[in-house]
PDB file of C-alpha atoms and ligand atoms in Angstrom:
ATOM      1  CA  MET A1251       2.955   8.120 -12.618  1.00 85.00           C
ATOM      2  CA  LEU A1252       4.828   5.053 -13.913  1.00 92.00           C
ATOM      3  CA  ILE A1253       5.755   6.860 -17.176  1.00 96.00           C
ATOM      4  CA  ALA A1254       6.682  10.051 -15.234  1.00 96.00           C
ATOM      5  CA  ARG A1255       9.057   7.864 -13.204  1.00 94.00           C
ATOM      6  CA  GLY A1256      10.818   6.542 -16.399  1.00 95.00           C
ATOM      7  CA  VAL A1257       8.906   3.340 -17.308  1.00 95.00           C
ATOM      8  CA  PRO A1258       8.701   3.342 -21.114  1.00 96.00           C
ATOM      9  CA  GLU A1259       5.089   3.564 -22.261  1.00 97.00           C
ATOM     10  CA  ARG A1260       5.627   0.854 -24.883  1.00 95.00           C
ATOM     11  CA  SER A1261       6.616  -1.641 -22.189  1.00 93.00           C
ATOM     12  CA  LEU A1262       3.215  -1.259 -20.350  1.00 94.00           C
ATOM     13  CA  VAL A1263       0.456  -3.928 -20.751  1.00 92.00           C
ATOM     14  CA  LEU A1264      -2.751  -2.552 -19.346  1.00 94.00           C
ATOM     15  CA  VAL A1265      -5.551  -4.900 -18.451  1.00 93.00           C
ATOM     16  CA  GLU A1266      -9.001  -3.328 -18.004  1.00 95.00           C
ATOM     17  CA  TYR A1267     -12.451  -4.807 -17.934  1.00 94.00           C
ATOM     18  CA  SER A1268     -14.380  -1.745 -19.054  1.00 97.00           C
ATOM     19  CA  ARG A1269     -14.657  -1.145 -22.766  1.00 98.00           C
ATOM     20  CA  GLU A1270     -15.145   2.643 -22.210  1.00 98.00           C
ATOM     21  CA  PHE A1271     -12.099   2.915 -19.997  1.00 98.00           C
ATOM     22  CA  CYS A1272     -10.050   0.998 -22.542  1.00 98.00           C
ATOM     23  CA  LYS A1273     -10.926   3.446 -25.271  1.00 98.00           C
ATOM     24  CA  LEU A1274      -9.670   6.314 -22.967  1.00 98.00           C
ATOM     25  CA  LEU A1275      -6.530   4.397 -22.131  1.00 98.00           C
ATOM     26  CA  ARG A1276      -5.806   3.785 -25.876  1.00 98.00           C
ATOM     27  CA  ALA A1277      -6.264   7.391 -26.709  1.00 98.00           C
ATOM     28  CA  ARG A1278      -4.054   8.505 -23.810  1.00 97.00           C
ATOM     29  CA  PHE A1279      -1.386   5.858 -24.005  1.00 97.00           C
ATOM     30  CA  PRO A1280      -1.086   4.923 -27.765  1.00 97.00           C
ATOM     31  CA  ALA A1281       2.213   3.129 -27.307  1.00 97.00           C
ATOM     32  CA  ALA A1282       0.987   0.895 -24.551  1.00 96.00           C
ATOM     33  CA  GLU A1283      -0.714  -2.480 -25.072  1.00 93.00           C
ATOM     34  CA  ILE A1284      -4.290  -2.203 -23.908  1.00 94.00           C
ATOM     35  CA  ILE A1285      -6.093  -5.525 -23.256  1.00 92.00           C
ATOM     36  CA  GLN A1286      -9.878  -5.360 -22.675  1.00 92.00           C
ATOM     37  CA  GLY A1287     -10.490  -8.447 -20.631  1.00 90.00           C
ATOM     38  CA  ASP A1288     -10.810 -10.103 -17.155  1.00 91.00           C
ATOM     39  CA  ALA A1289      -7.589  -9.902 -15.132  1.00 92.00           C
ATOM     40  CA  TYR A1290      -8.712 -12.976 -13.122  1.00 91.00           C
ATOM     41  CA  ALA A1291      -8.639 -15.001 -16.322  1.00 86.00           C
ATOM     42  CA  ILE A1292      -4.982 -14.409 -16.652  1.00 70.00           C
ATOM     43  CA  GLY A1293      -4.524 -17.537 -18.855  1.00 66.00           C
ATOM     44  CA  ALA A1294      -7.756 -17.343 -20.934  1.00 67.00           C
ATOM     45  CA  SER A1295      -8.277 -13.730 -21.693  1.00 64.00           C
ATOM     46  CA  MET A1296      -4.691 -12.683 -22.122  1.00 71.00           C
ATOM     47  CA  PRO A1297      -2.735 -13.105 -25.323  1.00 75.00           C
ATOM     48  CA  GLY A1298      -0.321 -16.006 -25.082  1.00 75.00           C
ATOM     49  CA  TRP A1299       2.691 -13.563 -25.157  1.00 76.00           C
ATOM     50  CA  VAL A1300       1.868 -11.845 -21.938  1.00 73.00           C
ATOM     51  CA  GLY A1301       4.314 -13.290 -19.457  1.00 67.00           C
ATOM     52  CA  VAL A1302       6.267 -15.402 -21.867  1.00 71.00           C
ATOM     53  CA  ASP A1303       9.120 -12.993 -21.128  1.00 83.00           C
ATOM     54  CA  PRO A1304       8.983 -12.751 -17.340  1.00 89.00           C
ATOM     55  CA  LEU A1305       7.104  -9.578 -16.269  1.00 90.00           C
ATOM     56  CA  GLU A1306       9.098  -6.956 -14.413  1.00 93.00           C
ATOM     57  CA  ALA A1307       6.293  -5.912 -12.120  1.00 95.00           C
ATOM     58  CA  VAL A1308       2.448  -5.988 -11.801  1.00 95.00           C
ATOM     59  CA  VAL A1309       0.606  -3.024 -10.499  1.00 96.00           C
ATOM     60  CA  SER A1310      -2.946  -3.720  -9.497  1.00 96.00           C
ATOM     61  CA  SER A1311      -5.852  -1.690  -8.240  1.00 94.00           C
ATOM     62  CA  LEU A1312      -8.315  -4.605  -8.662  1.00 96.00           C
ATOM     63  CA  PRO A1313     -11.088  -4.474  -6.064  1.00 95.00           C
ATOM     64  CA  LEU A1314      -9.942  -7.818  -4.783  1.00 96.00           C
ATOM     65  CA  PHE A1315     -12.522  -8.045  -1.886  1.00 96.00           C
ATOM     66  CA  THR A1316     -15.316  -8.367  -4.393  1.00 96.00           C
ATOM     67  CA  ARG A1317     -14.032 -11.950  -5.192  1.00 97.00           C
ATOM     68  CA  PRO A1318     -13.657 -14.998  -3.019  1.00 97.00           C
ATOM     69  CA  ASP A1319     -10.393 -15.891  -1.306  1.00 97.00           C
ATOM     70  CA  GLU A1320      -9.478 -18.539  -3.891  1.00 96.00           C
ATOM     71  CA  MET A1321      -9.751 -16.213  -6.866  1.00 96.00           C
ATOM     72  CA  ARG A1322      -7.712 -13.500  -5.164  1.00 96.00           C
ATOM     73  CA  GLU A1323      -5.024 -15.960  -4.205  1.00 97.00           C
ATOM     74  CA  ASP A1324      -4.983 -17.245  -7.753  1.00 94.00           C
ATOM     75  CA  VAL A1325      -4.634 -13.899  -9.527  1.00 94.00           C
ATOM     76  CA  VAL A1326      -1.608 -12.987  -7.233  1.00 96.00           C
ATOM     77  CA  ALA A1327       0.049 -16.433  -7.328  1.00 95.00           C
ATOM     78  CA  ARG A1328      -0.351 -16.932 -11.177  1.00 91.00           C
ATOM     79  CA  SER A1329       0.974 -13.433 -11.752  1.00 92.00           C
ATOM     80  CA  LEU A1330       4.054 -14.051  -9.494  1.00 94.00           C
ATOM     81  CA  GLU A1331       4.637 -17.279 -11.691  1.00 91.00           C
ATOM     82  CA  ARG A1332       4.997 -15.115 -14.784  1.00 89.00           C
ATOM     83  CA  MET A1333       7.386 -12.586 -13.148  1.00 91.00           C
ATOM     84  CA  LYS A1334      11.141 -12.477 -12.617  1.00 90.00           C
ATOM     85  CA  PRO A1335      12.186 -13.881  -9.281  1.00 90.00           C
ATOM     86  CA  ALA A1336      11.556 -11.388  -6.394  1.00 92.00           C
ATOM     87  CA  ALA A1337       9.744  -9.038  -8.847  1.00 96.00           C
ATOM     88  CA  PRO A1338       6.932  -7.050  -7.177  1.00 98.00           C
ATOM     89  CA  PHE A1339       3.131  -7.608  -7.437  1.00 97.00           C
ATOM     90  CA  ILE A1340       1.977  -4.203  -6.141  1.00 98.00           C
ATOM     91  CA  GLN A1341      -1.595  -3.845  -4.889  1.00 98.00           C
ATOM     92  CA  PHE A1342      -3.368  -0.807  -3.579  1.00 95.00           C
ATOM     93  CA  SER A1343      -5.746  -1.495  -0.685  1.00 96.00           C
ATOM     94  CA  TYR A1344      -8.087   0.477   1.527  1.00 95.00           C
ATOM     95  CA  ALA A1345      -8.661  -2.454   3.841  1.00 95.00           C
ATOM     96  CA  PHE A1346      -7.473  -3.207   7.303  1.00 95.00           C
ATOM     97  CA  THR A1347      -6.954  -6.905   6.448  1.00 95.00           C
ATOM     98  CA  GLN A1348      -4.790  -8.427   3.814  1.00 96.00           C
ATOM     99  CA  PRO A1349      -6.665  -9.386   0.640  1.00 96.00           C
ATOM    100  CA  VAL A1350      -4.331 -12.318   0.138  1.00 98.00           C
ATOM    101  CA  LYS A1351      -2.565 -14.057   2.985  1.00 98.00           C
ATOM    102  CA  PRO A1352       1.008 -14.458   1.694  1.00 98.00           C
ATOM    103  CA  GLU A1353       1.578 -17.838   3.369  1.00 97.00           C
ATOM    104  CA  ARG A1354      -1.443 -19.234   1.386  1.00 97.00           C
ATOM    105  CA  ILE A1355       0.542 -18.729  -1.854  1.00 97.00           C
ATOM    106  CA  GLY A1356       4.103 -19.089  -0.625  1.00 97.00           C
ATOM    107  CA  ALA A1357       4.878 -15.420  -1.055  1.00 97.00           C
ATOM    108  CA  ARG A1358       6.408 -12.584   1.063  1.00 97.00           C
ATOM    109  CA  LEU A1359       4.449  -9.409   1.803  1.00 98.00           C
ATOM    110  CA  GLU A1360       5.530  -5.931   2.686  1.00 98.00           C
ATOM    111  CA  ILE A1361       3.015  -3.383   3.587  1.00 98.00           C
ATOM    112  CA  SER A1362       3.494   0.369   3.491  1.00 97.00           C
ATOM    113  CA  PRO A1363       2.290   2.760   6.224  1.00 97.00           C
ATOM    114  CA  TRP A1364      -1.118   4.288   5.590  1.00 97.00           C
ATOM    115  CA  VAL A1365      -0.959   6.908   2.932  1.00 95.00           C
ATOM    116  CA  LYS A1366      -3.203   9.484   4.539  1.00 95.00           C
ATOM    117  CA  ARG A1367      -3.027  12.033   1.668  1.00 94.00           C
ATOM    118  CA  ASN A1368      -4.860   9.542  -0.476  1.00 93.00           C
ATOM    119  CA  LEU A1369      -8.699   9.826  -0.202  1.00 93.00           C
ATOM    120  CA  PRO A1370      -9.652   7.369   1.230  1.00 94.00           C
ATOM    121  CA  PRO A1371      -6.383   6.607   2.979  1.00 96.00           C
ATOM    122  CA  ALA A1372      -4.780   3.545   1.472  1.00 96.00           C
ATOM    123  CA  ARG A1373      -1.794   1.176   1.837  1.00 97.00           C
ATOM    124  CA  VAL A1374       0.491  -0.305  -0.719  1.00 97.00           C
ATOM    125  CA  LEU A1375       1.015  -4.068  -0.527  1.00 98.00           C
ATOM    126  CA  VAL A1376       3.935  -5.646  -2.251  1.00 98.00           C
ATOM    127  CA  TYR A1377       3.883  -9.479  -2.787  1.00 98.00           C
ATOM    128  CA  ARG A1378       6.997 -11.210  -4.001  1.00 98.00           C
ATOM    129  CA  SER A1379       7.755 -14.850  -4.507  1.00 96.00           C
ATOM    130  CA  ALA A1380       9.378 -16.284  -1.356  1.00 86.00           C
TER     131      ALA A1380
HETATM  132  C1  LIG B1192     -10.253   1.168  -8.310  1.00 62.52           C
HETATM  133  S1  LIG B1192     -10.505   1.175 -10.062  1.00 62.52           S
HETATM  134  C2  LIG B1192      -8.789   1.751 -10.436  1.00 62.52           C
HETATM  135  C3  LIG B1192      -8.815   2.464 -11.809  1.00 62.52           C
HETATM  136  C4  LIG B1192      -7.379   2.867 -12.286  1.00 62.52           C
HETATM  137  N1  LIG B1192      -6.517   1.733 -12.334  1.00 62.52           N
HETATM  138  C5  LIG B1192      -6.766   3.984 -11.287  1.00 62.52           C
HETATM  139  O1  LIG B1192      -5.871   3.637 -10.523  1.00 62.52           O
HETATM  140  O2  LIG B1192      -7.295   5.074 -11.384  1.00 62.52           O
HETATM  141  C6  LIG B1192     -10.515  -0.424 -10.458  1.00 62.52           C
HETATM  142  C7  LIG B1192     -10.553  -0.781 -11.880  1.00 62.52           C
HETATM  143  O3  LIG B1192     -10.504  -2.208 -12.051  1.00 62.52           O
HETATM  144  C8  LIG B1192     -11.325  -2.602 -13.158  1.00 62.52           C
HETATM  145  N2  LIG B1192     -11.686  -4.010 -12.949  1.00 62.52           N
HETATM  146  C9  LIG B1192     -12.458  -4.516 -12.017  1.00 62.52           C
HETATM  147  N3  LIG B1192     -12.456  -5.828 -12.162  1.00 62.52           N
HETATM  148  C10 LIG B1192     -11.701  -6.239 -13.174  1.00 62.52           C
HETATM  149  C11 LIG B1192     -11.344  -7.408 -13.807  1.00 62.52           C
HETATM  150  N4  LIG B1192     -11.829  -8.545 -13.334  1.00 62.52           N
HETATM  151  N5  LIG B1192     -10.435  -7.290 -14.805  1.00 62.52           N
HETATM  152  C12 LIG B1192      -9.954  -6.202 -15.302  1.00 62.52           C
HETATM  153  N6  LIG B1192     -10.269  -4.925 -14.771  1.00 62.52           N
HETATM  154  C13 LIG B1192     -11.159  -4.974 -13.742  1.00 62.52           C
HETATM  155  C14 LIG B1192     -12.530  -1.589 -13.055  1.00 62.52           C
HETATM  156  O4  LIG B1192     -13.225  -1.507 -14.271  1.00 62.52           O
HETATM  157  C15 LIG B1192     -11.815  -0.315 -12.659  1.00 62.52           C
HETATM  158  O5  LIG B1192     -11.441   0.441 -13.717  1.00 62.52           O
END
C-alpha cells in the first residue's frame, strides 16, 4: 500500500521479528532494508544508521498489548525522538483503549473512526511529538 501510494521502496526500513517473514519480505521488496530484530530494542538491535537522518514516519502493527505499559511507551517515545518534528508514528489497533496514553510521553494523538471493512474492525492511531 505504501509503495502503491508513491513511497519509494528503497526508502523503506522494515523491522520484523520472524526470520521466515523476513525471507518473504526480502524476496518481495528487494530494494527495501529488511532488519530481522526486536522493534522494542530500537537502540540495540537496529543498525546505528537507522534514525540518524530523522525518519519521515513509522508505521507499526506491533501487538503492543502483549507488552507492559513502560515498553509500549518507550517504543513510541524513542521512535518519535528519531523522527522529524510532527512526523507521524502510525499504529493499527483493534483495542477500545489506547495502547499508549499520549500524555505519558508528551505526544499528541489522533484516532480515526473504526474501519469496519477491516476484519476485525480496527482504528488508526497517529502519535506525533507535542
Ligand atoms: C499483526 S502482525 C502484522 C504483520 C504485517 N505487518 C501486516 O500488516 O500484515 C504483527 C507482526 O509483528 C511482528 N512482531 C511482533 N513482535 C515484534 C517485535 N518485538 N519486533 C519486531 N516484530 C515483531 C510479528 O512477527 C508479526 O509479523
